Tab-separated table of C-alpha atoms in Angstrom:
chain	number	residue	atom	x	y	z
A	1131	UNK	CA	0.000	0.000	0.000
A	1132	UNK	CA	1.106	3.753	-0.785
A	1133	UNK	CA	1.740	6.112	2.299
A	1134	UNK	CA	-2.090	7.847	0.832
A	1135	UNK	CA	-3.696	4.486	0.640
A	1136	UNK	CA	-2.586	2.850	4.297
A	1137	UNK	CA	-4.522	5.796	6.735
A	1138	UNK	CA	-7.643	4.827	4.285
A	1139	UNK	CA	-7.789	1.265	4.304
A	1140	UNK	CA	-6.610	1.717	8.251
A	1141	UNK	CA	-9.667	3.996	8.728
A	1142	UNK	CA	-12.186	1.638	6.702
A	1143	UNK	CA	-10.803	-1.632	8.830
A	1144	UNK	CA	-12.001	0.730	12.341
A	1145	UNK	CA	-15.661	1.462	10.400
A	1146	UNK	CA	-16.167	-2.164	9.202
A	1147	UNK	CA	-15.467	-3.653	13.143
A	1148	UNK	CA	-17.054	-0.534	15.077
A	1149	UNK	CA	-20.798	-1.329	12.912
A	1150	UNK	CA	-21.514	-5.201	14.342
A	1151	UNK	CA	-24.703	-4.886	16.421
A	1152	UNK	CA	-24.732	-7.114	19.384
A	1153	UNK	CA	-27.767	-9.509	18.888
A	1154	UNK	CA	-27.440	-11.693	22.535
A	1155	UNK	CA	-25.191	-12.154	25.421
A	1156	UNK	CA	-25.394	-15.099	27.429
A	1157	UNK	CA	-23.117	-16.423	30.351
A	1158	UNK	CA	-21.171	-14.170	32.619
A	1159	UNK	CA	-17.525	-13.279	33.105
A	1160	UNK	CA	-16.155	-16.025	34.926
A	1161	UNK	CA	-16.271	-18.447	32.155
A	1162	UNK	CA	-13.650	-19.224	29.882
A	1163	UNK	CA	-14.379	-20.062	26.206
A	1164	UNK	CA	-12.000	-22.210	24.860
A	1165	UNK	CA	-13.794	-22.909	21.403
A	1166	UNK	CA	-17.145	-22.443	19.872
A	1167	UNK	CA	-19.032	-22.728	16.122
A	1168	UNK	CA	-22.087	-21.417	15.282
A	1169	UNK	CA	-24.047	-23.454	12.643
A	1170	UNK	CA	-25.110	-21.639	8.908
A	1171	UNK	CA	-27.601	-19.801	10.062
A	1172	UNK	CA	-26.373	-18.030	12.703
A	1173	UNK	CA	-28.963	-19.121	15.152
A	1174	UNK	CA	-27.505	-21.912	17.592
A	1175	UNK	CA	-24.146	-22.380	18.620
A	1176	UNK	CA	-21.998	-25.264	20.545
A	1177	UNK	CA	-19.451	-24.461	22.990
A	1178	UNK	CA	-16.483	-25.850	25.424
A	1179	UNK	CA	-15.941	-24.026	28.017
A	1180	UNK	CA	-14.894	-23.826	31.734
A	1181	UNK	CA	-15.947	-21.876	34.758
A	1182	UNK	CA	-13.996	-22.281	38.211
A	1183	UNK	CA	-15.570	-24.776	40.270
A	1184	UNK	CA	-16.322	-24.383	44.728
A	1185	UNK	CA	-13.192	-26.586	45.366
A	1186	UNK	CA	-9.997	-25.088	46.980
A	1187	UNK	CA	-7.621	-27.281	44.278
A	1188	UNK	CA	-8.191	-24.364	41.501
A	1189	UNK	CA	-9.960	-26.710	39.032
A	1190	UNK	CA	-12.332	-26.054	36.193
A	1191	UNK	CA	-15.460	-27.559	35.441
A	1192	UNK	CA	-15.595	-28.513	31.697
A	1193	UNK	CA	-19.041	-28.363	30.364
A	1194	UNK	CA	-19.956	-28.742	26.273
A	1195	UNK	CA	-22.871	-26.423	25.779
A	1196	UNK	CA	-25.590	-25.973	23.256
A	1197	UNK	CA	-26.692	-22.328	22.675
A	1198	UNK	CA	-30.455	-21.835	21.354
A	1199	UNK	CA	-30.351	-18.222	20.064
A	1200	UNK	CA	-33.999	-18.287	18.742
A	1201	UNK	CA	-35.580	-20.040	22.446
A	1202	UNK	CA	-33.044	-17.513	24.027
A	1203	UNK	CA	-31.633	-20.478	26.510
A	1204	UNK	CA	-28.737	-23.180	26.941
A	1205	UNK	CA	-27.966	-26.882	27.368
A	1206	UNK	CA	-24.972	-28.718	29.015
A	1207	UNK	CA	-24.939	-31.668	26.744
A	1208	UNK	CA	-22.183	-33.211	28.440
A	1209	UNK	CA	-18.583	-32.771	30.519
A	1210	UNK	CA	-15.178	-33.239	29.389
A	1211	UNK	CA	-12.087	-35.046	30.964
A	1212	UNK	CA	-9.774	-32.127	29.384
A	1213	UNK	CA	-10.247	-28.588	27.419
A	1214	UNK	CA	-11.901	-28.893	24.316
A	1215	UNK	CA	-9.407	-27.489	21.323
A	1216	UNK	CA	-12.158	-27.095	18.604
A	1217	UNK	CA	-15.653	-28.137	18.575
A	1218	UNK	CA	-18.408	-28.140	15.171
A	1219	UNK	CA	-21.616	-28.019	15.458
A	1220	UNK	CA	-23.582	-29.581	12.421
A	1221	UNK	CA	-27.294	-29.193	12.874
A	1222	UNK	CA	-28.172	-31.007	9.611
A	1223	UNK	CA	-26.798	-34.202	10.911
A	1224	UNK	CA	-28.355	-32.824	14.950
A	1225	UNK	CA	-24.589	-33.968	15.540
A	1226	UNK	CA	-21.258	-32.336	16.914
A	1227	UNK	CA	-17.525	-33.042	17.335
A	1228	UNK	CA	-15.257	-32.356	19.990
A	1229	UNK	CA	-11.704	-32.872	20.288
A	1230	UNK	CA	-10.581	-32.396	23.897
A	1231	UNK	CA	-6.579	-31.416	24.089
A	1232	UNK	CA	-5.851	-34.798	25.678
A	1233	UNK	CA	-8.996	-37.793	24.942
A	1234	UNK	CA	-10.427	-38.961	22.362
A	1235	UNK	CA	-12.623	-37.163	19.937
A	1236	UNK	CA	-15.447	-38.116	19.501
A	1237	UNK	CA	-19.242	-37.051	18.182
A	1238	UNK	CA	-22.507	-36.137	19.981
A	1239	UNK	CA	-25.851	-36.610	18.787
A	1240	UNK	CA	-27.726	-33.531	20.251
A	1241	UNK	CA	-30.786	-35.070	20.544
A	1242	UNK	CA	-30.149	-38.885	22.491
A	1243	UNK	CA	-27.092	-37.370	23.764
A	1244	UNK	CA	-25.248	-40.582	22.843
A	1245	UNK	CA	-21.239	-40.116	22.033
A	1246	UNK	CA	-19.211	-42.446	19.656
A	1247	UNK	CA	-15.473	-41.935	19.575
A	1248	UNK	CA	-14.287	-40.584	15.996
A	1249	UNK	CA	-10.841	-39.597	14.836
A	1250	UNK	CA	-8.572	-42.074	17.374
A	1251	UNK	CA	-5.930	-41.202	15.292
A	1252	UNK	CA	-5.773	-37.617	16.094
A	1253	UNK	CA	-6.061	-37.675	19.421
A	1254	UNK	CA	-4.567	-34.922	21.657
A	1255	UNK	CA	-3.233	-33.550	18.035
A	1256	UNK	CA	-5.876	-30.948	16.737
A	1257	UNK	CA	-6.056	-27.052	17.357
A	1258	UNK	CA	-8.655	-26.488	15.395
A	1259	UNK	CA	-11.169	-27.665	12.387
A	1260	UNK	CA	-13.477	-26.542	9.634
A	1261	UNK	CA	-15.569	-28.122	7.408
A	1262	UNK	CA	-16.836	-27.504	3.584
A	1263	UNK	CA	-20.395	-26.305	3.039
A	1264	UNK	CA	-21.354	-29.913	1.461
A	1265	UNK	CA	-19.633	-31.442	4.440
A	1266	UNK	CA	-18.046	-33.931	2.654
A	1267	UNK	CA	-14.698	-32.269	3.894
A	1268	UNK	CA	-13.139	-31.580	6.923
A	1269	UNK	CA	-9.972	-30.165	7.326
A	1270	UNK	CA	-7.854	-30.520	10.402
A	1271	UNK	CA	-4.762	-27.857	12.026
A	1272	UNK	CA	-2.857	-29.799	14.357
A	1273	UNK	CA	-0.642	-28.807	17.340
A	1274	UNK	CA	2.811	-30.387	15.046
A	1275	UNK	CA	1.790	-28.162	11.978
A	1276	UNK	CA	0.530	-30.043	9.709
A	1277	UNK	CA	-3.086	-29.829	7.910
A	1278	UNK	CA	-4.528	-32.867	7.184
A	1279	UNK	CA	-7.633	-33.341	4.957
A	1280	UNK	CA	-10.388	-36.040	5.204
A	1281	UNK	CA	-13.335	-37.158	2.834
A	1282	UNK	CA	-16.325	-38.058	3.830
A	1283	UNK	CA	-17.209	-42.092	3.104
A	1284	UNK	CA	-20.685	-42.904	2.116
């Protein structure tokens, strides 16, 4: 960018961040998000996160929660053993993945509430996660570096 061009594109950054409108806030401050996704239509969310719990030892209670946006409330679907890295929500499916920083993965179904273990391989390994908009991707970053790519299997 040209010294003329940098305070402009600086200036249109601050507009383009300063116009979001804050739709909800749930939760309070002691809480500690760790990861989160929000599924297409902006409407429900999943989340892994810890809050402090009443013991003297300093330790965390580690709850996966499912944010209704729409019915304005939350669900703890479940607890976790360790911090979740990344977590995706995947409404189509009524299904999610987790992948705590130290157990196994592993997949939710929102509605039974019944977990299978996916992923064994990866294990302890992933930061974080995305998948295409067919969702016959998903694409893994993991703590060594590396990206590694799956395909779905019908």
């Amino acid at each position: 960018k040209t010294a003329y061009e940098m305070p402009k594109w600086l200036e249109f950054r601050r507009v383009l961040f300063r116009s979001g409108k804050l739709l909800q806030t749930f939760s309070g401050s002691e809480h500690i998000f760790k990861s989160m996704s929000l599924d297409p239509s902006g409407n429900r969310a999943i989340t892994g996160y810890s809050s402090p719990s009443n013991d003297l030892r300093g330790t965390y209670n580690l709850e996966l929660v499912y944010w209704d946006f729409l019915a304005n409330n939350k669900k703890t679907l479940a607890t976790s053993k360790s911090f979740v890295e990344c977590c995706n929500l995947d409404p189509d499916q009524n299904m999610a993945l987790f992948f705590p920083s130290t157990t196994k993965p592993f997949s939710l179904n929102l509605t039974t509430g019944e977990q299978n273990d996916v992923f064994e391989n990866l294990t302890g390994k992933v930061k974080c996660l995305q998948l295409n908009q067919g969702r016959s991707r998903i694409i893994f970053g993991c703590k060594d570096g590396t990206v590694r790519l799956f395909e779905k299997i019908n």
